[in-house]
XYZ file of C-alpha atoms in Angstrom:
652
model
C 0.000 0.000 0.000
C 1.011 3.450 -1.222
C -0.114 5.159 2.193
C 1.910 7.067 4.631
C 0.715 7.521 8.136
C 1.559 10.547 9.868
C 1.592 11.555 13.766
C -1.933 12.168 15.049
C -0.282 14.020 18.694
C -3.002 17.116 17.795
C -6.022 14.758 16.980
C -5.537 13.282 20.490
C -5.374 16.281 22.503
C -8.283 17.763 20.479
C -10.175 14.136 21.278
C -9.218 14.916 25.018
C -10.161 18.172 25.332
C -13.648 17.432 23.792
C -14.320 14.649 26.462
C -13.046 16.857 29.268
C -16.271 19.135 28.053
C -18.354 16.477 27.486
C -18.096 14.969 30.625
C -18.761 18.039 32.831
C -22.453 17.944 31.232
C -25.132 16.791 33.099
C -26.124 13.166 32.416
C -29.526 12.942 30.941
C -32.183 10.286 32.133
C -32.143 7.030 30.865
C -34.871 6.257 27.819
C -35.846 3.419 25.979
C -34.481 1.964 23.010
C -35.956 2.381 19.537
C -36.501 -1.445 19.496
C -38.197 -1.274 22.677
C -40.340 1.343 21.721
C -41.910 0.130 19.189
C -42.145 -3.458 21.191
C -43.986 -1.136 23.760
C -42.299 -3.279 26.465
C -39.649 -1.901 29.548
C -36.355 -1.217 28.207
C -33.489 -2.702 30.252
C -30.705 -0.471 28.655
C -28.044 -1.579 30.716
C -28.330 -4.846 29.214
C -28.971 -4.215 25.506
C -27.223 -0.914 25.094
C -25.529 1.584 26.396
C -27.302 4.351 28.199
C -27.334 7.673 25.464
C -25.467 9.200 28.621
C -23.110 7.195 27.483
C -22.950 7.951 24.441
C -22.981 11.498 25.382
C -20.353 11.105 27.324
C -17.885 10.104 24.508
C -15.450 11.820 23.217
C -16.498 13.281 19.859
C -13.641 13.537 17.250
C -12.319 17.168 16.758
C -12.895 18.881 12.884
C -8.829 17.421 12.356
C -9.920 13.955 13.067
C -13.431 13.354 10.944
C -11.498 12.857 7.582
C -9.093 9.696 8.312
C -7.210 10.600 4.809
C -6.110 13.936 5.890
C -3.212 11.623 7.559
C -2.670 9.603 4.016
C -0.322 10.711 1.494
C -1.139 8.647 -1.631
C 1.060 7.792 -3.945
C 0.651 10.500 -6.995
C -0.537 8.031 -10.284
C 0.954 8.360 -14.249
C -2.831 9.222 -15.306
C -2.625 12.649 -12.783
C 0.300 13.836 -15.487
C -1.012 13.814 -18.186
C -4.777 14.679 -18.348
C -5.964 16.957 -20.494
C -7.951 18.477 -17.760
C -4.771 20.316 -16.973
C -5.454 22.939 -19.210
C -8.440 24.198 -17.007
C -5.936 24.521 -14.304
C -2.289 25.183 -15.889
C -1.383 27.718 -18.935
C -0.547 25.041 -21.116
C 0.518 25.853 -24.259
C -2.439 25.317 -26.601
C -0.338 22.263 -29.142
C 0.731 20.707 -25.872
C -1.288 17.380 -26.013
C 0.988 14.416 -26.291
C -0.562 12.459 -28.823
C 1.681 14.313 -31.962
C 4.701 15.838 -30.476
C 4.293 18.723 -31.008
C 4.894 20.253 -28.065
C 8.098 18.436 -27.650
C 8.004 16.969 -24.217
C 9.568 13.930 -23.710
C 8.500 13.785 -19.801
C 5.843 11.918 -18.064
C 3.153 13.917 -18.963
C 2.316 11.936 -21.865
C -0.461 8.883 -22.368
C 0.603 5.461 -23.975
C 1.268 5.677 -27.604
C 2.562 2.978 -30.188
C 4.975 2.905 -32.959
C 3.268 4.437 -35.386
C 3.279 7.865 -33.661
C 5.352 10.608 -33.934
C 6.598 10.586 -31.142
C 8.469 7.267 -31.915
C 10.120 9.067 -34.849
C 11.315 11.809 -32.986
C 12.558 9.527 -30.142
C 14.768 7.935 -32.736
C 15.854 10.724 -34.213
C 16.873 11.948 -30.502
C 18.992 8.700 -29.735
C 20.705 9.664 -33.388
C 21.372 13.235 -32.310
C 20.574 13.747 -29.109
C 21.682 17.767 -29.658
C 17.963 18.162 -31.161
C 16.876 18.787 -27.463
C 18.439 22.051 -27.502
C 17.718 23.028 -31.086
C 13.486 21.737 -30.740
C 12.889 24.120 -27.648
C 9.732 26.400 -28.029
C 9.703 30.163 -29.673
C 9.159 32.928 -27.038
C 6.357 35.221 -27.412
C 5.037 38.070 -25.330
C 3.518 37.371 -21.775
C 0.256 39.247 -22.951
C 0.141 37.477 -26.569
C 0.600 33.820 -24.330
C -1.787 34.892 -21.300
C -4.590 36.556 -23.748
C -4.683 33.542 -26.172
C -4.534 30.891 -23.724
C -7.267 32.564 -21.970
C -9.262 32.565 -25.323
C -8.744 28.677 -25.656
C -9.446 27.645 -21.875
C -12.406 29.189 -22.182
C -13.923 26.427 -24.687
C -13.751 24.255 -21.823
C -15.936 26.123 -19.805
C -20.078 25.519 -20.927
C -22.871 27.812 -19.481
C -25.953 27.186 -18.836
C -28.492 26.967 -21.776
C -31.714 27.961 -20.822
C -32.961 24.936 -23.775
C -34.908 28.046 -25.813
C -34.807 27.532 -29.524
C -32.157 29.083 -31.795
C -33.923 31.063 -34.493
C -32.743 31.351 -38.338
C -29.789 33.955 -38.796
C -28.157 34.712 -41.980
C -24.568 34.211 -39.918
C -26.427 30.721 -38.940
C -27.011 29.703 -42.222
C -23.816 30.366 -43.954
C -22.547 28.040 -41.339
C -25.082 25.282 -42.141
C -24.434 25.959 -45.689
C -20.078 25.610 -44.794
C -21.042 21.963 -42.754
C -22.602 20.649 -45.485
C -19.905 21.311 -47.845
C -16.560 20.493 -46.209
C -17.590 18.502 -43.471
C -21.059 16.220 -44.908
C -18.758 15.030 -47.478
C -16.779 12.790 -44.834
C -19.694 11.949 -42.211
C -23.364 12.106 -44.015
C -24.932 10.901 -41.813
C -27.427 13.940 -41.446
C -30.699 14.299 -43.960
C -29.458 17.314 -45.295
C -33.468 18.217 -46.584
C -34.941 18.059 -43.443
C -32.000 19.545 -41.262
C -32.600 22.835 -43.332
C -36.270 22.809 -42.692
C -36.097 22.059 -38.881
C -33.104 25.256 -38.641
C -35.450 27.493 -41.029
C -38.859 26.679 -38.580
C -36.716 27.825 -35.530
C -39.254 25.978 -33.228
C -37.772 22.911 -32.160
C -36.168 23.403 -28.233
C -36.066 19.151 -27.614
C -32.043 18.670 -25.919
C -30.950 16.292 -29.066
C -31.613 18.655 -31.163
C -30.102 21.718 -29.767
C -26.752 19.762 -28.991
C -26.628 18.182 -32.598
C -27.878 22.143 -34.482
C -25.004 23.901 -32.292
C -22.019 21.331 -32.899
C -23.293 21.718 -37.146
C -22.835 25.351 -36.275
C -19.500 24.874 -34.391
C -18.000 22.743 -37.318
C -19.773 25.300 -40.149
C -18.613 28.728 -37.810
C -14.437 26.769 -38.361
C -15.008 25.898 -42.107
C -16.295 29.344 -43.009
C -13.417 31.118 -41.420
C -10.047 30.759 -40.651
C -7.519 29.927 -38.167
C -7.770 32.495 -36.300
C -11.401 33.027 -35.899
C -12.866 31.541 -32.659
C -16.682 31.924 -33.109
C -17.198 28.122 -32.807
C -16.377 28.587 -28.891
C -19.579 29.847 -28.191
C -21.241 27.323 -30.112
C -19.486 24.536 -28.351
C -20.272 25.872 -25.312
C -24.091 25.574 -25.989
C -23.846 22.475 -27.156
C -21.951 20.355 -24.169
C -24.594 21.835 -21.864
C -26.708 19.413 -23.164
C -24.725 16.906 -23.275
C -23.815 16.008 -19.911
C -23.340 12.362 -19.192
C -26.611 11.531 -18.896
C -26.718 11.879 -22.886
C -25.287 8.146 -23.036
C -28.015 6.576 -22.129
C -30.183 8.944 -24.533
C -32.065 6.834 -26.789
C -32.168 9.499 -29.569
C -30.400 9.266 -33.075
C -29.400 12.786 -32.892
C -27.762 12.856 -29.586
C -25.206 10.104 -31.431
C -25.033 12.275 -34.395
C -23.903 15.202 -32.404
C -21.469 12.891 -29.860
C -19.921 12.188 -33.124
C -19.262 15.389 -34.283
C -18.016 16.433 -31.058
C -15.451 13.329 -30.500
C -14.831 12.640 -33.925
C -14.196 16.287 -35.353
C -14.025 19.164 -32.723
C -12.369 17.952 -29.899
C -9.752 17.155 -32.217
C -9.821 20.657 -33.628
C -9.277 22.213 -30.392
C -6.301 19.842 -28.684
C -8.355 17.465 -26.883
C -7.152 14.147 -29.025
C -7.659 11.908 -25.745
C -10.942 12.905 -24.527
C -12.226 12.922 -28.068
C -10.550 9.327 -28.263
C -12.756 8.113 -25.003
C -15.766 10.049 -26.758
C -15.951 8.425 -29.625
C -15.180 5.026 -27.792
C -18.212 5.504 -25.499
C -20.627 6.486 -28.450
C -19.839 3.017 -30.149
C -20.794 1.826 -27.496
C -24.181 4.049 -26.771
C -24.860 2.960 -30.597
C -24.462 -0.829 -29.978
C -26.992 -0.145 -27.158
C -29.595 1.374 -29.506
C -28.948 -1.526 -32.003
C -27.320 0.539 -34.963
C -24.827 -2.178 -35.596
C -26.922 -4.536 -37.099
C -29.440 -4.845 -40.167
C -32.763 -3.575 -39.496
C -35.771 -5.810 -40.637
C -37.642 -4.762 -43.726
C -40.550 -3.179 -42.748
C -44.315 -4.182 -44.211
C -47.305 -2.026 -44.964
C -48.066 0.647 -47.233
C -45.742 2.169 -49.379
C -45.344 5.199 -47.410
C -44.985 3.047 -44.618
C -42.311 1.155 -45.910
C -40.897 4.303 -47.854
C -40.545 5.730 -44.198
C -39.044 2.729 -42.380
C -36.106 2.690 -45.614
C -35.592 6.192 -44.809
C -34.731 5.948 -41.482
C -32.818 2.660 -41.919
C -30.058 4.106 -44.110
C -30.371 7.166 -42.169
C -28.953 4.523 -39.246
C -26.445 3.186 -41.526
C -24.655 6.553 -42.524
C -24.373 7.233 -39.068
C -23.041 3.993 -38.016
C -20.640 3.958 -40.671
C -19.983 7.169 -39.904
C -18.654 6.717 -36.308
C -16.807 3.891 -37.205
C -14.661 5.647 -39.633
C -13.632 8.665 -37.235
C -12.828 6.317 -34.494
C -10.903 4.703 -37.547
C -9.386 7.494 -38.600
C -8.242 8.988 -35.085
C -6.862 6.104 -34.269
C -4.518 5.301 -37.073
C -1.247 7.403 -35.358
C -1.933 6.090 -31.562
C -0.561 3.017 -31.759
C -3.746 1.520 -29.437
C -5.893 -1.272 -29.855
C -9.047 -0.968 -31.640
C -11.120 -2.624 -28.788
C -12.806 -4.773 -31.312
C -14.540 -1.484 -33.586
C -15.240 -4.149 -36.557
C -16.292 -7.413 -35.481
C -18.463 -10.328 -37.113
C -21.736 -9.347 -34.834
C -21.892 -6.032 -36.828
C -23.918 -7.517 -39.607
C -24.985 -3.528 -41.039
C -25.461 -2.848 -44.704
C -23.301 -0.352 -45.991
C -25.187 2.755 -46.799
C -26.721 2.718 -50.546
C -25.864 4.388 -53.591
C -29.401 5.663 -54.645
C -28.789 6.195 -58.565
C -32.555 7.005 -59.174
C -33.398 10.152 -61.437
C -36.421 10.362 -59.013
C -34.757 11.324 -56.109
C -37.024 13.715 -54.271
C -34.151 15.214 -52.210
C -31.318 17.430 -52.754
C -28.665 15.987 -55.319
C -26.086 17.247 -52.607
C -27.938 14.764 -50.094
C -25.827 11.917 -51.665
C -23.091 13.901 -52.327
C -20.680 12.248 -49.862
C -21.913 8.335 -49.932
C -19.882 6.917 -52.609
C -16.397 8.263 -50.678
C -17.970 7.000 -47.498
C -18.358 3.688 -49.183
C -14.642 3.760 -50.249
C -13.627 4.928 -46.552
C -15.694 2.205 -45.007
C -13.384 -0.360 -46.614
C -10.373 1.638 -45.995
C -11.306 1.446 -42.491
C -11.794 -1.838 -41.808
C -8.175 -2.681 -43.383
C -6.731 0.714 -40.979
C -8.507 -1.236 -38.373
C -6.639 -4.715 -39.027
C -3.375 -2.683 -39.198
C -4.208 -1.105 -36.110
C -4.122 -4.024 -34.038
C -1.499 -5.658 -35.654
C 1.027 -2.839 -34.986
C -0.510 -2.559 -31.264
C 0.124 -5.980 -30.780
C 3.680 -6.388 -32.727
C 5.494 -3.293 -33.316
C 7.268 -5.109 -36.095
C 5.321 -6.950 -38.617
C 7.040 -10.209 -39.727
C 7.651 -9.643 -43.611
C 4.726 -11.717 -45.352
C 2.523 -9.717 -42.996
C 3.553 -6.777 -44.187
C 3.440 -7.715 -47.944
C -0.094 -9.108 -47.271
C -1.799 -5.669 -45.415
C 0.142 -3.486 -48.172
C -1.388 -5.848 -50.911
C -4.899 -5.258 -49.469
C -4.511 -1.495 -49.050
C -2.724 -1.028 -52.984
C -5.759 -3.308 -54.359
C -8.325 -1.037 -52.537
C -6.773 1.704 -54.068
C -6.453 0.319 -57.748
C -10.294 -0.454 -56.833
C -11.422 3.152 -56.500
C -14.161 4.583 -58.857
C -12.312 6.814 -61.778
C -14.387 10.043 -59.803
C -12.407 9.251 -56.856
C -8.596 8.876 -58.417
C -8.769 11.454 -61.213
C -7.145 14.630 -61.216
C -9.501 16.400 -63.588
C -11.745 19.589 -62.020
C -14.962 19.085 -60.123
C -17.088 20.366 -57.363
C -15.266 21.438 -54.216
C -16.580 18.397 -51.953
C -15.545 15.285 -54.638
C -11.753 17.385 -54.540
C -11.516 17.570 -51.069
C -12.789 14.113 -50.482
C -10.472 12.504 -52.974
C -7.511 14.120 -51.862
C -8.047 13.564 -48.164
C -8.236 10.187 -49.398
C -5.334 9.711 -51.093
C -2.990 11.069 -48.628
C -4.729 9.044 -46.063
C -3.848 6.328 -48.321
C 0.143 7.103 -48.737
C -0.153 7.873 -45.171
C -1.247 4.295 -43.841
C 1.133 2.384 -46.329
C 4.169 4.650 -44.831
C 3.092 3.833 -40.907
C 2.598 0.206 -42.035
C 6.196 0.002 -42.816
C 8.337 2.671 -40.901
C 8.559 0.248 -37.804
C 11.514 -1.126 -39.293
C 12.912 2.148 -40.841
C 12.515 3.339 -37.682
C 14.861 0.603 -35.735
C 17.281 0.363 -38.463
C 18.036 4.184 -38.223
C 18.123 3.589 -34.245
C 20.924 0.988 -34.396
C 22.797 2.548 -37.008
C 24.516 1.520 -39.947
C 27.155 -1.509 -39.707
C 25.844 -2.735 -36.294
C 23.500 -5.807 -37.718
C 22.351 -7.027 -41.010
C 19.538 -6.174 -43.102
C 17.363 -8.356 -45.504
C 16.344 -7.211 -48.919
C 12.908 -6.904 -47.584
C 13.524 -4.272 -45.384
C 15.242 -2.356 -47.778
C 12.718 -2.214 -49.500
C 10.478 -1.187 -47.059
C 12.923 2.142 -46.453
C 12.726 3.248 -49.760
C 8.929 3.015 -50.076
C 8.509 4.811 -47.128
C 10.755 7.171 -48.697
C 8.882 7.037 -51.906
C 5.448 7.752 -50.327
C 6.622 10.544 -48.242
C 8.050 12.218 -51.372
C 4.676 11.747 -53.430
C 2.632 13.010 -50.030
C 4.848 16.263 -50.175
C 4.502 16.734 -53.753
C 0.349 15.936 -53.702
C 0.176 18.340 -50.705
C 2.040 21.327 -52.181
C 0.132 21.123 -55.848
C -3.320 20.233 -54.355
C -4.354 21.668 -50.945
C -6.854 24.306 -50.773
C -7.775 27.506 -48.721
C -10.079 26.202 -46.539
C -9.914 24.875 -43.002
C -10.705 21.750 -43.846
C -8.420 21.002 -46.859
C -5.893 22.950 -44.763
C -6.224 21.119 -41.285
C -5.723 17.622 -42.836
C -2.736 18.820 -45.412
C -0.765 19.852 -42.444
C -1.252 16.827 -40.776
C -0.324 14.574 -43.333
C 2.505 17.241 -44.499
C 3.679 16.995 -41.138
C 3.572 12.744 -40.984
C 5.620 12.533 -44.179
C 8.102 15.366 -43.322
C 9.516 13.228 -40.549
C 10.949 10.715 -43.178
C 13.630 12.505 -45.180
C 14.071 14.488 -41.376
C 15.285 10.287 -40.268
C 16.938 9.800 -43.536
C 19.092 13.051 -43.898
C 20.164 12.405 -40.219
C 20.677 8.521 -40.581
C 22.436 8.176 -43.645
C 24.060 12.218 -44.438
C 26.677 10.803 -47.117
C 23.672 9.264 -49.530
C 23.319 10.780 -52.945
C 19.599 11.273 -52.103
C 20.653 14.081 -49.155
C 19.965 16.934 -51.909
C 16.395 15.464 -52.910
C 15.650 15.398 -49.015
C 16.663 18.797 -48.610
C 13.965 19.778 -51.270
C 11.632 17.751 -49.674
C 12.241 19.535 -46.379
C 12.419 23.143 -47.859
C 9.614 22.217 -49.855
C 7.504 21.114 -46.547
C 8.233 24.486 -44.971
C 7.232 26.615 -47.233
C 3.942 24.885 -47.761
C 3.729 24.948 -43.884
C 4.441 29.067 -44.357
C 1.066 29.020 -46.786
C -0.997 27.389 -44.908
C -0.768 29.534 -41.353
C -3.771 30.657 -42.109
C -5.912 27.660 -42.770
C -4.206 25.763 -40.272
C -4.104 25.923 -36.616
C -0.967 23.842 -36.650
C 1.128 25.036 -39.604
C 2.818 27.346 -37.263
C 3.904 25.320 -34.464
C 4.719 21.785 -36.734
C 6.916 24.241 -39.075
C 8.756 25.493 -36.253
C 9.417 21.578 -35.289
C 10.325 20.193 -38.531
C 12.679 23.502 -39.207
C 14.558 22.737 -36.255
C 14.996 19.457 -36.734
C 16.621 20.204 -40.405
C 18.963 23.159 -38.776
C 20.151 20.919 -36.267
C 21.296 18.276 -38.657
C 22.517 20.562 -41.262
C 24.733 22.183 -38.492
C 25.784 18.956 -36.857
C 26.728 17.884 -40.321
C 28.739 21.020 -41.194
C 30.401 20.822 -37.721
C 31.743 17.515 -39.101
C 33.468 18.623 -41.628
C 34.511 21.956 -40.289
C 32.147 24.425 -41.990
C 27.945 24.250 -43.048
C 28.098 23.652 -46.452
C 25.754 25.822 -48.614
C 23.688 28.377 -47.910
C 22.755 29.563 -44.517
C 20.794 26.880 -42.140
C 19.213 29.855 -39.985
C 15.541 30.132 -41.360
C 13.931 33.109 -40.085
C 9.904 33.039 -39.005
C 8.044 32.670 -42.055
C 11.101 32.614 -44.564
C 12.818 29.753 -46.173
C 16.620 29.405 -47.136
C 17.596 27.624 -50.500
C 19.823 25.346 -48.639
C 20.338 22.733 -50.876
C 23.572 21.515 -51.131
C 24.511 18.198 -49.723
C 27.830 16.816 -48.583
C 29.927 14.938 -50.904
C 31.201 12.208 -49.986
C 30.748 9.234 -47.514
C 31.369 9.014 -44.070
C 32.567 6.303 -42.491
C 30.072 3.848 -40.726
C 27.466 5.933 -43.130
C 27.885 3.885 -46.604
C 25.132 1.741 -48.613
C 22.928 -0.660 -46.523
C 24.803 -4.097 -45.794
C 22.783 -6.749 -47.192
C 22.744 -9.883 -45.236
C 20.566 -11.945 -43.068
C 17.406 -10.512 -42.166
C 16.902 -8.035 -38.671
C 13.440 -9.002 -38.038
C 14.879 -11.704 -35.186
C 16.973 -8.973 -33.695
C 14.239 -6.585 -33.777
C 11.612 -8.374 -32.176
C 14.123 -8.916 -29.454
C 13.532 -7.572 -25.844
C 16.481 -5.052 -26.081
C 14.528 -4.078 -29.260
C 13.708 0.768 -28.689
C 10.379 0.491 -28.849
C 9.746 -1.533 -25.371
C 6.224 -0.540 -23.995
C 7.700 0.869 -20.678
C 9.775 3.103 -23.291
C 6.678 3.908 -25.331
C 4.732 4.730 -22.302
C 7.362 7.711 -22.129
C 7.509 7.688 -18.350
C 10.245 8.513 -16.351
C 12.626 5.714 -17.714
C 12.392 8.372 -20.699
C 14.992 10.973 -20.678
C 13.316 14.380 -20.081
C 13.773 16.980 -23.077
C 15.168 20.122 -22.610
C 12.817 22.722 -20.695
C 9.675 23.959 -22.319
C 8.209 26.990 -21.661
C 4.670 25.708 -19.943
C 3.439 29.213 -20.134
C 4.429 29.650 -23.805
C 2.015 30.172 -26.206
C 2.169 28.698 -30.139
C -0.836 29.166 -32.385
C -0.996 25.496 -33.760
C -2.850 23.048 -31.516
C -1.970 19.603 -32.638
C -4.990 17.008 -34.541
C -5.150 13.336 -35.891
C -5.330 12.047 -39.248
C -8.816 11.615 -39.087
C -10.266 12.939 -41.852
């Protein structure tokens, strides 16, 4: 036991002084007790219990004494580090949630994470240079700027009071219903878009699911219509988690889920809370399991509006089943956790259908996003086997990995043409298909970088490598470099295409980053540079359709200083161009080293690593992934510091 008794000298005196006073009361007469009472028979209290005198006579315990755990020092546990509830308390920086790094701490104030994280890349890339610590340390800002912005954020934390009155039809309101349905409906339709227009244009309804579900579409819509720096969807936010409290998981209503999954599977995201959105979205699967959404309904008989009805409502319950499965999905991918069994053989649900008909009643736009949430659907359910793999074994043995990279290349081959071309069309299909695409590159690259990963931590010339994972370097390399290229030609002003660029951006960044560092005499160190120079700049663009491209260009920039000047320390002088990039500028540092160094030449083919890898000595040991205090801490950060970037998942 984790308890520590202290002295209780005080407690005692206090006990002795109140039974000094106690006793010099006058003893009251004896009475019966309650059992004899209501027997209605002579009480014999001397017998059966103690006269109340008695009991009046007793010492009663002083104010120090009634709490026994005021004497009890428990033992302080990992979870009290790193909850996000912190930020209430502490002025956290706003990107300082340890699920991406971003923030840069390397202390215990982190929750357990896998090795397809960032975080395990940058804890390789610290046991190759461990001189990053100094270089990755956060940029300074003005007390005021930190204290007023982090008092801006906190506050989304804080919900008031609705008085449940209904929320009448603004113009303001209705370009942000008209912003959700464009960028957001395309990934998660799971709302009829028909009818949710006619119940915000009555401006009658004042039921709780419906006021939670109307202000999180207006909190998404208020962050798609504007731009980083806009923080209308606060207020929003605020209305909307005053209804739901946690009594709204055992609601019974569709459009409590609905809104649950726009909180946990989009917002809380948006605004730094990765591991309360996580438990969100984990407890909705649940609520929907409870209200039977996870399996077929049965095809309803009677007339034909009858049955037109009951169809209705039934694929209105598969879009937003599907729909919660796929952000849990998505968030998920870069945690390295367990899926908890999200796709299972007792979920027997139809996918949602492709209605083709010319005689659609409904908006065209109503269907707008089902044929890319069929696509994701099956994306998701391969993310999810690769999940658990890579939660279970870090390192895949090398038919695995063929076999989970065959099923995600012929899913991809298997797109429809609208999905893979490049040629114009509305703004929803382009933002879809791109999201897609670099979620795509993204899963193949976290699939393999395990063993990039340890080969780069053990260094060249220290053990042999098999053909196989060779090969599995370079197409992580590959896929990083197509990412970055996709990325800089194709993302868009928006929030949405913005948010999820910089996130992937940020993913494949981190492998020429590894590669420059692990191998700085390659003939491939000037088409890394690009790649990095490239990254920032695009990172520069997007500051304002990104509440991260700040703070994850500051990282990757000073990861690619501190290499460049380690490198040019080797060999006496920084070769090139300047390494010092100024805020919001971007050096043409592109010359590389000529040249091999010595323990850096080409990869020594030999036997394969995998044994040695899956060995116990192996980095990535769970009681090193946990990041506690085994972990070495990182340099100081700044706790008050401010950086406009909060950090998000690839969820999208």
């Amino acid at each position: 036991m984790f308890y520590t008794f202290q002295g209780s000298i005080a407690a005692d005196k206090c006990q002795d002084k109140a039974g000094d006073k106690a006793a010099e009361r006058p003893p009251k007469g004896v009475h019966a007790c309650t059992e004899c009472k209501r027997r209605k028979i002579r009480c014999d209290a001397s017998e059966k219990t103690p006269p109340e005198s008695a009991q009046v006579a007793m010492p009663s315990p002083c104010p120090s004494a009634q709490d026994p755990q005021r004497h009890l020092e428990q033992m302080p546990t990992q979870d009290s580090e790193w909850d996000e509830e912190r930020r209430e308390r502490d002025p956290l920086p706003v990107e300082a949630d340890d699920v991406n790094a971003l923030s840069l701490t390397m202390d215990r104030q982190a929750s357990y994470l896998g090795a397809s994280s960032i975080k395990a890349a940058l804890m390789v890339m610290l046991q190759i240079q461990p001189q990053l610590r100094a270089a990755l340390t956060s940029p300074s800002k003005s007390r005021a700027d930190r204290v007023g912005d982090v008092a801006v954020l906190r506050s989304c934390s804080r919900a008031q009071k609705s008085d449940s009155a209904p929320i009448p039809w603004t113009w303001k309101g209705q370009t942000y219903v008209d912003a959700y349905f464009k960028r957001v409906h395309v990934f998660t339709p799971m709302l009829d878009e028909v009818a949710f227009r006619a119940d915000y244009l009555g401006g009658q309804r004042r039921d709780t699911p419906w006021l939670s579900l109307l202000n999180m579409v207006l909190a998404m819509g208020s962050i798609m219509a504007t731009t980083s720096s806009d923080f209308s969807h606060i207020e929003f936010y605020n209305q909307a988690v005053s209804h739901l409290h946690i009594s709204a998981f055992g609601s019974s209503h569709l459009e409590t889920v609905q809104a649950l999954i726009l909180l946990g599977g989009f917002y809380l995201h948006y605004v730094n809370r990765p591991n309360m959105a996580n438990a969100i979205t984990g407890a909705t699967l649940r609520m929907a399991t409870a209200l039977g959404l996870h399996r077929e309904p049965m095809v309803q008989n009677g007339s034909d509006q009858v049955v037109a009805a009951a169809a209705a409502a039934a694929e209105t319950r598969r879009r937003t089943w599907w729909s919660l499965f796929c952000v849990d999905a998505w968030a998920a991918t870069t945690l390295g956790r367990p899926s908890f069994g999200r796709w299972c053989p007792a979920i027997n649900l139809q996918p949602p259908k492709l209605n083709t008909s010319q005689e659609e009643e409904h908006d065209a736009a109503q269907h707008a996003g089902i044929m890319p949430l069929l696509e994701n659907i099956k994306f998701c359910k391969i993310a999810t086997q690769i999940q658990d793999k890579l939660a279970t074994a870090y390192l895949l043995p090398p038919d695995d990995r063929k076999q989970l990279d065959g099923m995600l290349s012929e899913w991809y081959q298997q797109l429809p043409g609208l999905l893979v071309t490049t040629d114009p069309c509305a703004e929803p299909l382009n933002l879809s298909r791109c999201v897609i695409k670099w979620r795509y590159w993204n899963l193949r690259m976290l699939l393999h970088r395990p063993i990039f990963l340890t080969l780069a931590s053990k260094g060249q010339g220290k053990l042999p490598v098999a053909e196989e994972d060779i090969a599995a370097v370079e197409l992580c390399q590959e896929l990083s470099k197509k990412t970055i290229e996709s990325i800089a030609n194709e993302w868009m002003r928006d929030q949405m295409s913005g948010w999820n660029a910089v996130w992937y951006l940020y993913q494949a960044a981190m492998v020429p980053l590894m590669s420059l560092m692990w191998q700085p005499g390659s003939p491939a160190v000037g088409i890394w540079k690009e790649q990095i120079l490239s990254c920032l700049e695009v990172f520069q663009a997007m500051r304002d359709w990104s509440l991260t491209a700040r703070r994850s260009q500051d990282v990757v920039r000073g990861i690619y200083e501190a290499t460049c000047q380690k490198q040019g320390e080797g060999s006496g002088q920084i070769d090139g161009a300047s390494t010092t990039l100024e805020d919001g500028q971007v050096s043409d540092f592109t010359a590389s080293r000529g040249g091999e160094q010595s323990g850096h030449s080409s990869l020594n083919l030999g036997q394969g690593v995998s044994a040695e890898m899956l060995g116990p000595e192996w980095l990535w040991d769970p009681q090193v992934l946990y990041w506690d205090e085994q972990a070495q801490p990182m340099a100081e950060f700044d706790a008050s510091g401010f950086n406009d970037g909060m950090t998000e998942l690839g969820y999208l």
